[in-house]
Coordinates of C-alpha atoms and ligand atoms in Angstrom, one line a residue:
X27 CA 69.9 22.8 325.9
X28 CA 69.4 26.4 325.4
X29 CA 71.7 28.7 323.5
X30 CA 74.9 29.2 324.5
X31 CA 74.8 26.9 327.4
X32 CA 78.4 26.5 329.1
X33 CA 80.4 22.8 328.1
X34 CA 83.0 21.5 329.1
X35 CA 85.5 24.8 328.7
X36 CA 83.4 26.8 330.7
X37 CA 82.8 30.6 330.4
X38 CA 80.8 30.6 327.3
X39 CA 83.3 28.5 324.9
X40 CA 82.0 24.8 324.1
X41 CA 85.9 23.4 323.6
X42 CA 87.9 22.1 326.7
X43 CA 90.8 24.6 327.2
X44 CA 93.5 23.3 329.8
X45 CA 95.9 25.4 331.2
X46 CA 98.9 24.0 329.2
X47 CA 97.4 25.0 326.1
X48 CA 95.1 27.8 327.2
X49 CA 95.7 31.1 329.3
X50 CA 91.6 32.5 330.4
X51 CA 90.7 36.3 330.0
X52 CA 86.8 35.8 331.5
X53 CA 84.8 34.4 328.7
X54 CA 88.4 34.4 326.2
X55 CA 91.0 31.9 325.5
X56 CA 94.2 32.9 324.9
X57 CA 96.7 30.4 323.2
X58 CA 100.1 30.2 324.9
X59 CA 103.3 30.0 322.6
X60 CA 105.2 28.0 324.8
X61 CA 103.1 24.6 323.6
X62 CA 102.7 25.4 320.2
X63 CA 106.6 23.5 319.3
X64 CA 106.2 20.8 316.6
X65 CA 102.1 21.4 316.1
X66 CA 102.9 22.2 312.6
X67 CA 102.2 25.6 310.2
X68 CA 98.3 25.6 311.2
X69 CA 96.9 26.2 314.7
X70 CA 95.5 23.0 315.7
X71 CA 91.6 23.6 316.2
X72 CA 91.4 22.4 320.1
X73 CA 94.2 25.1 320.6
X74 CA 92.6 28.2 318.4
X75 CA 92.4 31.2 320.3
X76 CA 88.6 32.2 321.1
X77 CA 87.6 35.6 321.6
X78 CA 83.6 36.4 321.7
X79 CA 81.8 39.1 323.1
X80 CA 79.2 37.0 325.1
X81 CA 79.2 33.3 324.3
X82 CA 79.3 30.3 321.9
X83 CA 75.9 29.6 320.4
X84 CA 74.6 26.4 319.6
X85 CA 73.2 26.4 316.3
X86 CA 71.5 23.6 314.4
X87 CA 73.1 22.8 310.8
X88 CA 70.3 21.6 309.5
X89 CA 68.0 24.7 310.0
X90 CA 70.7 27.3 310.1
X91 CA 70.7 29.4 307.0
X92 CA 72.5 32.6 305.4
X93 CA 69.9 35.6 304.1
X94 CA 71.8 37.9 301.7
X95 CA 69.3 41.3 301.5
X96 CA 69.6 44.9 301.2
X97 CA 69.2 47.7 298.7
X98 CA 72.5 47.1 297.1
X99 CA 70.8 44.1 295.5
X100 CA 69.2 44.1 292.2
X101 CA 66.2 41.7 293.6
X102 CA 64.7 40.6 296.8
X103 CA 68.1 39.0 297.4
X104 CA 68.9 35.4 298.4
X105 CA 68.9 32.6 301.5
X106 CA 71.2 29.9 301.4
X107 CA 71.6 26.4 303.4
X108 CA 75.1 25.2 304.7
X109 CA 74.0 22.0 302.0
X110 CA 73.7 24.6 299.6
X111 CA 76.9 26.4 299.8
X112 CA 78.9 23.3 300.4
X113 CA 78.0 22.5 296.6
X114 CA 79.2 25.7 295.2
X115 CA 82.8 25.9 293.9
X116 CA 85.4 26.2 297.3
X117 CA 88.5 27.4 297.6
X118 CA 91.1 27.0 300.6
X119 CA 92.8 30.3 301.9
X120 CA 95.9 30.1 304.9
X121 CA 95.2 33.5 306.6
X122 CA 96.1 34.5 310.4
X123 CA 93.5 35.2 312.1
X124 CA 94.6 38.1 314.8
X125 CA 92.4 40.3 317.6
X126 CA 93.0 43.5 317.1
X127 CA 93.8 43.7 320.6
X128 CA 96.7 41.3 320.3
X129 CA 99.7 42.5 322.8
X130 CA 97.6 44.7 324.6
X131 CA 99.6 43.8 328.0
X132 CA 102.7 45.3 326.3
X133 CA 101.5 48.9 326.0
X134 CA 101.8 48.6 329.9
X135 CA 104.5 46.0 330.5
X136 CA 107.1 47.1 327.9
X137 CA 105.4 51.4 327.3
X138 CA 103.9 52.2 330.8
X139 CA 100.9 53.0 328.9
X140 CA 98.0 50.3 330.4
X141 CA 95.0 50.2 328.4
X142 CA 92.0 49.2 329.1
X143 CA 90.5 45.6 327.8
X144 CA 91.3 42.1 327.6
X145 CA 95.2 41.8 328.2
X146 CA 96.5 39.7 325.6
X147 CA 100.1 38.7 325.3
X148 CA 100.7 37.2 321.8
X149 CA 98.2 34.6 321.6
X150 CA 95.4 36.2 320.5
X151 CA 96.2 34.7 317.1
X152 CA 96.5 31.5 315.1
X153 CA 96.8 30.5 311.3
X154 CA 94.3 28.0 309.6
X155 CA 93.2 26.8 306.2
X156 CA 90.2 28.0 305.5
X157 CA 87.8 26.5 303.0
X158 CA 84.4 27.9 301.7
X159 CA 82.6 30.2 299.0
X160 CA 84.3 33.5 297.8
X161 CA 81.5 36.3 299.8
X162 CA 81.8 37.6 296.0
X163 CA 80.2 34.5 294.4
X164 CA 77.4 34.7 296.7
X165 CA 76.6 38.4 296.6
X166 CA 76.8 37.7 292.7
X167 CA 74.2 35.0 293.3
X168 CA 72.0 37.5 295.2
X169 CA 71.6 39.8 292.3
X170 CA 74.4 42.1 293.3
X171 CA 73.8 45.9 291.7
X172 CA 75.7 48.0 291.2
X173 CA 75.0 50.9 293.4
X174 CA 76.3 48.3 296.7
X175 CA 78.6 50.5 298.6
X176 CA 79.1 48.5 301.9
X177 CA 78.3 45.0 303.2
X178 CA 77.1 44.5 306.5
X179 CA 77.6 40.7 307.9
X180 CA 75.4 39.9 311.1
X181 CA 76.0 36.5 313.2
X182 CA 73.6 34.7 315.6
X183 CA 75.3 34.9 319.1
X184 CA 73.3 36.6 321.4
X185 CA 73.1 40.2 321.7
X186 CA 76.2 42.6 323.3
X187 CA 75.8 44.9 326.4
X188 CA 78.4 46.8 327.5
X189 CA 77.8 50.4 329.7
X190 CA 74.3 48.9 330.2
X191 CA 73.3 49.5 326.6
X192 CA 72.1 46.9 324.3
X193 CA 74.4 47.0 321.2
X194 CA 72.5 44.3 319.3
X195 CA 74.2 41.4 317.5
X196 CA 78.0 42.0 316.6
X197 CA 78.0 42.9 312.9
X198 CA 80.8 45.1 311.3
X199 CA 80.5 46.8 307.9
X200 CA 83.0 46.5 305.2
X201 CA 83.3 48.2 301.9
X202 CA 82.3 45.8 298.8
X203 CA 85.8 46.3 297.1
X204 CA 87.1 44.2 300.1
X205 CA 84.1 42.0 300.2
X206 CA 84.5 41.4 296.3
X207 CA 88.3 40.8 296.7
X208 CA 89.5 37.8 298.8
X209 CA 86.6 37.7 301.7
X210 CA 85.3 34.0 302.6
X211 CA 82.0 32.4 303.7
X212 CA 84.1 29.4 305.6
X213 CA 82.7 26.5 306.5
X214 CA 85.8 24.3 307.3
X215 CA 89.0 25.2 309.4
X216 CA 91.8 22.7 309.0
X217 CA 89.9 20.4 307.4
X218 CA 87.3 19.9 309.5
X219 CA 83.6 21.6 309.9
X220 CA 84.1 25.1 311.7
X221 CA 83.9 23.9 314.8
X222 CA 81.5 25.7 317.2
X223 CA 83.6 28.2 319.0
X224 CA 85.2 29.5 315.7
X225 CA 81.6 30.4 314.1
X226 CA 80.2 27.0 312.8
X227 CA 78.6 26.3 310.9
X228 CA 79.8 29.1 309.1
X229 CA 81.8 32.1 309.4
X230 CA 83.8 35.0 307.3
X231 CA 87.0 35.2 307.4
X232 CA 88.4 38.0 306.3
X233 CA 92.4 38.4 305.2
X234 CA 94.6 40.0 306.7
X235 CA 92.1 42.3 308.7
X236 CA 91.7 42.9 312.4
X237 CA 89.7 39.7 313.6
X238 CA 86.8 41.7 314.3
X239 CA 85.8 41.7 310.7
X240 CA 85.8 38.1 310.3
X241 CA 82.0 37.5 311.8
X242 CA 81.4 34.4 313.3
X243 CA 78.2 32.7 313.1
X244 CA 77.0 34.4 310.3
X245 CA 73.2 34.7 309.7
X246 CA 73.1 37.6 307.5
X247 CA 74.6 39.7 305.2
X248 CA 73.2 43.0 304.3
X249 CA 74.4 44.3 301.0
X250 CA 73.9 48.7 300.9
X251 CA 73.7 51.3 298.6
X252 CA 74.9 53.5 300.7
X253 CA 78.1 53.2 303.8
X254 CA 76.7 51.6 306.9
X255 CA 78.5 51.8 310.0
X256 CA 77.7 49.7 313.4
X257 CA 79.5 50.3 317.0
X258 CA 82.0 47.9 316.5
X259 CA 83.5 50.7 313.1
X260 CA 82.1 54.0 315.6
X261 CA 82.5 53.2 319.1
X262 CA 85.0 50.4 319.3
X263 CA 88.0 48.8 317.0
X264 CA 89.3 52.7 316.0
X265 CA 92.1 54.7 317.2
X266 CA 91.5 57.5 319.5
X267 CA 93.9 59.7 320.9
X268 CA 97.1 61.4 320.0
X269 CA 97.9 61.9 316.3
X270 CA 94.1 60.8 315.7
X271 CA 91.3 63.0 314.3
X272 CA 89.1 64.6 317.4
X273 CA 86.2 61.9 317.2
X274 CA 89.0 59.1 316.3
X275 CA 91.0 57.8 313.6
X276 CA 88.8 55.8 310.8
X277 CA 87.4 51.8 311.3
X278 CA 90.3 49.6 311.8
X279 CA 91.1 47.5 308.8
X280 CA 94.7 45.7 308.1
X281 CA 96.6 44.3 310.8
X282 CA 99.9 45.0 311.7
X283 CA 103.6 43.0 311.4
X284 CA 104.2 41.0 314.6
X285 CA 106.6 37.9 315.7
X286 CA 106.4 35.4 319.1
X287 CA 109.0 33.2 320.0
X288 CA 107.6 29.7 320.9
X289 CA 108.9 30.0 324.4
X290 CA 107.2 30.6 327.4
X291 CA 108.4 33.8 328.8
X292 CA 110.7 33.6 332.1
X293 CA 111.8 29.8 330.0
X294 CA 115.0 29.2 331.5
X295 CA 118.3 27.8 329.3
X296 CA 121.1 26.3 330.0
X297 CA 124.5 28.2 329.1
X298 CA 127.3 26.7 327.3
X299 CA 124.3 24.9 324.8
X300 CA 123.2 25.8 321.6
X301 CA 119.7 26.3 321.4
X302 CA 117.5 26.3 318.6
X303 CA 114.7 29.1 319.0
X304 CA 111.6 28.9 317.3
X305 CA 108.9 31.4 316.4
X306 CA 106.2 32.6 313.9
X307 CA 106.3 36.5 312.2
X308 CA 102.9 37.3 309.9
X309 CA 102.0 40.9 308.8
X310 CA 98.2 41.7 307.3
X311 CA 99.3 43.4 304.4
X312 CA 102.0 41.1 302.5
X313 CA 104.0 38.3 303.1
X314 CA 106.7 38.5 305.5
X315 CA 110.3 38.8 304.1
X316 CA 112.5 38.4 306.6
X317 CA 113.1 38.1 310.3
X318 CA 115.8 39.0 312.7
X319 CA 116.7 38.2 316.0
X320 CA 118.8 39.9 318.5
X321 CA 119.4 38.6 322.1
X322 CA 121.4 41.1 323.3
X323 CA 119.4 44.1 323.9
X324 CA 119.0 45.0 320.3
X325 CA 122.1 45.6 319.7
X326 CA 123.1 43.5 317.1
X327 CA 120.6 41.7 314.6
X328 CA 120.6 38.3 313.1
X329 CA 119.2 37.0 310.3
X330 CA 116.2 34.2 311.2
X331 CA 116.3 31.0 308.8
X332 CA 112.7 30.9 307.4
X333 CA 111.2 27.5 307.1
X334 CA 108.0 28.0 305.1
X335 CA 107.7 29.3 301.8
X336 CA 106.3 33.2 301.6
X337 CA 102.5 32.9 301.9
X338 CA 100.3 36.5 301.5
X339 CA 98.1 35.7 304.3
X340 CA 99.5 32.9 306.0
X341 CA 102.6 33.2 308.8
X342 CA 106.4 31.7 308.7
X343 CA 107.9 29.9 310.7
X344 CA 111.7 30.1 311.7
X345 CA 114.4 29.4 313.9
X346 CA 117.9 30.9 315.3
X347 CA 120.9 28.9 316.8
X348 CA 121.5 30.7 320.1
X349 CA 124.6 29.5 322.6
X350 CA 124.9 32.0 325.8
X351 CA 127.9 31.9 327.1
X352 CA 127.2 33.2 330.8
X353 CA 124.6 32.8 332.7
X354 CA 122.4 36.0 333.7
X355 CA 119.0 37.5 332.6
X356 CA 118.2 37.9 328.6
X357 CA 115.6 39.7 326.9
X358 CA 115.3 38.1 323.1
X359 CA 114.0 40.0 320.4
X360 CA 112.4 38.7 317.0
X361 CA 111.4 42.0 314.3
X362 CA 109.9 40.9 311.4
X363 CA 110.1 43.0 307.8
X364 CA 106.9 42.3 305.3
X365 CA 106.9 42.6 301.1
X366 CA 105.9 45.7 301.5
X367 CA 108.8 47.1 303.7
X368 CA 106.4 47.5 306.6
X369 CA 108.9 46.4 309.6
X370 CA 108.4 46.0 313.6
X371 CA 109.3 49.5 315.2
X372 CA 110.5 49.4 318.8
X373 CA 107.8 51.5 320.3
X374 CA 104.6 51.2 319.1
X375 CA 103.0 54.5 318.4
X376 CA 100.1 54.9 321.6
X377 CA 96.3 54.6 321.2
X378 CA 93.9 54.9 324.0
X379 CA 92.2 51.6 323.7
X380 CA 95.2 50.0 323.0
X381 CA 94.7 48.7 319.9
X382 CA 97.4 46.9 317.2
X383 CA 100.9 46.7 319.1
X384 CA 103.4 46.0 316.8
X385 CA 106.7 46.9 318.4
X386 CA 109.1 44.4 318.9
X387 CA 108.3 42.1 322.1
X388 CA 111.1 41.7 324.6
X389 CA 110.7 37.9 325.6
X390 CA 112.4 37.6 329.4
X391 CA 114.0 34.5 329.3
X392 CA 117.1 33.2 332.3
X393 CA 120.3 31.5 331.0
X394 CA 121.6 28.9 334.1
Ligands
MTE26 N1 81.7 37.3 315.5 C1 80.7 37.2 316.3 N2 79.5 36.9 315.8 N3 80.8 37.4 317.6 C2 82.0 37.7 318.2 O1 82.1 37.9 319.4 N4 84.4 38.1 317.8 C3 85.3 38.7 316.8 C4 85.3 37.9 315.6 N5 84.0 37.5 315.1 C5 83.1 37.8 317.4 C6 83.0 37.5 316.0 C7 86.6 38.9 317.3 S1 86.9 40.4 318.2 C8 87.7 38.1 316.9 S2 89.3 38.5 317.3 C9 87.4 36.9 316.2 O2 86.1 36.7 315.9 C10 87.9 35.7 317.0 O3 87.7 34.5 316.3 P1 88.0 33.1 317.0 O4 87.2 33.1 318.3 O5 87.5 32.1 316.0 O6 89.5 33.0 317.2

């Protein structure tokens, strides 16, 4: 079968994606909150969010290797089998993984400010356990020099047109103190080998930063003495317009604070009941602290219980005893606060490409 070919999800993912668990943006898979109840602190794999720019490959394990190269290297570098990296020392990581783009449909349906691009709701995201080699360890094993400024990882999907120009592979740079710092060559998700859709056989995965970074399929890793740049740090995944430098604002890196409730929006209660809602609040740059909930217009705030320790990469879950009295239209609120005293705002300041929303959502929800 060639490359790529179409399986049973359709649209360029391998994995099936019914419509209970999936909502389809052309060739993306958005997961929908409303199922995710009583699935536990990871995503499951089958309902991981997929977002690639052309399609799954199919890539054989046994030939598939990683080439580590570049100037920033003492020697010729290295190449390394998935056998091979499965026997160096692993460690297990929890980190959300989150599309930069996440919430995009808010900037028009809560700011009357559409952009352009796939129109997530919430579900561009999902939490894993991550297992593989520290990138450090094998840049180290490469003959790392020091004179390496950037890194460059490179996957094996097929190449990415958009305007009618050919922008090559997807490959992003990042700086080697990130690389160095908590970056991952993962080979496992959950426990199981990195199933195809999420970069298998192996992948990076990159903490806390905009999905983007986190290459999937990963061939290559070029290691520079000098910064490298690709369109995916000039072109796309930057902030352009007001408050933003002329040519744009510099390549995206942490992600922001966010919150879902595990509802479906529009879910319709019953009054007189006490119901328990449920959600999940993660930030990129520290653990989240605390959460509140207000379900009267944002009015008055309530403190969330927490139900999972703090974790620095990882998301909470929580839950709030709600009893409507009357009947009538709600919009609920969750606003999450991180370590670092980064918090949810109510408006999220605009980009052009809309880019990391992180206001508060207003979930529509009916009370009967
Ligand atoms: N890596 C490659 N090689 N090709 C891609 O299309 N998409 C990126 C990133 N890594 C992508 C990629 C984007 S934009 C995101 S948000 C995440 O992978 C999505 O990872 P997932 O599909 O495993 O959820």
């Amino acid at each position: 079968m060639p490359p790529g070919t179409p399986s049973a999800g359709g649209g360029g993912i391998a994995k099936p994606l019914p419509p209970q668990w999936f909502l389809r943006h052309g060739g993306n898979a958005e997961m929908r909150w409303d199922t995710l109840a009583g699935t536990g602190l990871h995503t499951p794999n089958e309902r991981f969010f997929v977002r690639n720019h052309t399609r799954t490959p199919r890539i054989d394990q046994e030939t598939w290797r990683l080439r580590v190269h570049g100037s920033g290297l003492r020697g010729p570098g290295a190449v390394f089998s998935l056998a091979e990296l499965r026997a160096l020392p692993a460690v297990t990581l929890d980190a959300v993984l989150e599309c930069a783009g996440n919430g995009r449909r808010y900037w028009s349906e809560q700011q009357g400010t559409p952009a352009p691009g796939t129109a997530w709701g919430l579900g561009g995201v999902g939490m894993a356990a991550w297992r593989g080699v520290p990138l450090g360890e094998l840049l180290e094993r490469a003959g790392l020099g020091p004179a390496a400024v950037d890194v460059l990882p490179g996957g094996l999907d097929p190449e990415y047109r958009a305007a009618g120009r050919n922008l090559g592979r997807v490959r992003r740079p990042l700086p080697i103190g990130k690389a160095l710092d908590d970056v991952l060559v993962a080979y496992e998700m959950n426990g199981q080998p990195l199933p195809p859709d999420h970069g298998g056989p192996a992948r990076l995965v990159v903490p806390g930063w905009v999905g983007v970074a986190s290459i999937k399929w990963l061939g290559s890793v070029e290691v520079a003495d000098r910064p490298l740049e690709s369109p995916w740090t000039t072109a796309y995944y930057r902030l352009f317009g007001p408050g933003q430098p002329a040519g744009g604002g510099p390549a995206l890196t942490r992600q922001t604070v966010k919150s879902a409730f595990e509802l479906a929006p529009g879910a319709v209660l019953a009054a007189g009941r006490t119901h328990r809602l449920r959600g999940r609040s993660w930030s990129g740059a520290a653990a989240v602290r605390a959460v509140e909930v207000s379900t009267d217009g944002g009015r008055d705030w309530y403190p969330a219980e927490l139900l999972d320790p703090p974790s620095r990469y990882g998301w909470r879950r929580w839950a709030v005893d709600w009893r409507p009295a009357e009947p009538g239209r709600y919009g609920l609120r969750a606003r999450a606060t991180d370590l670092l005293g980064r918090t949810q705002p109510a408006e999220a300041p605009f980009n052009r490409e809309g880019y990391l929303f992180d206001a508060v959502v207003v979930h529509p929800v009916t009370v009967v």
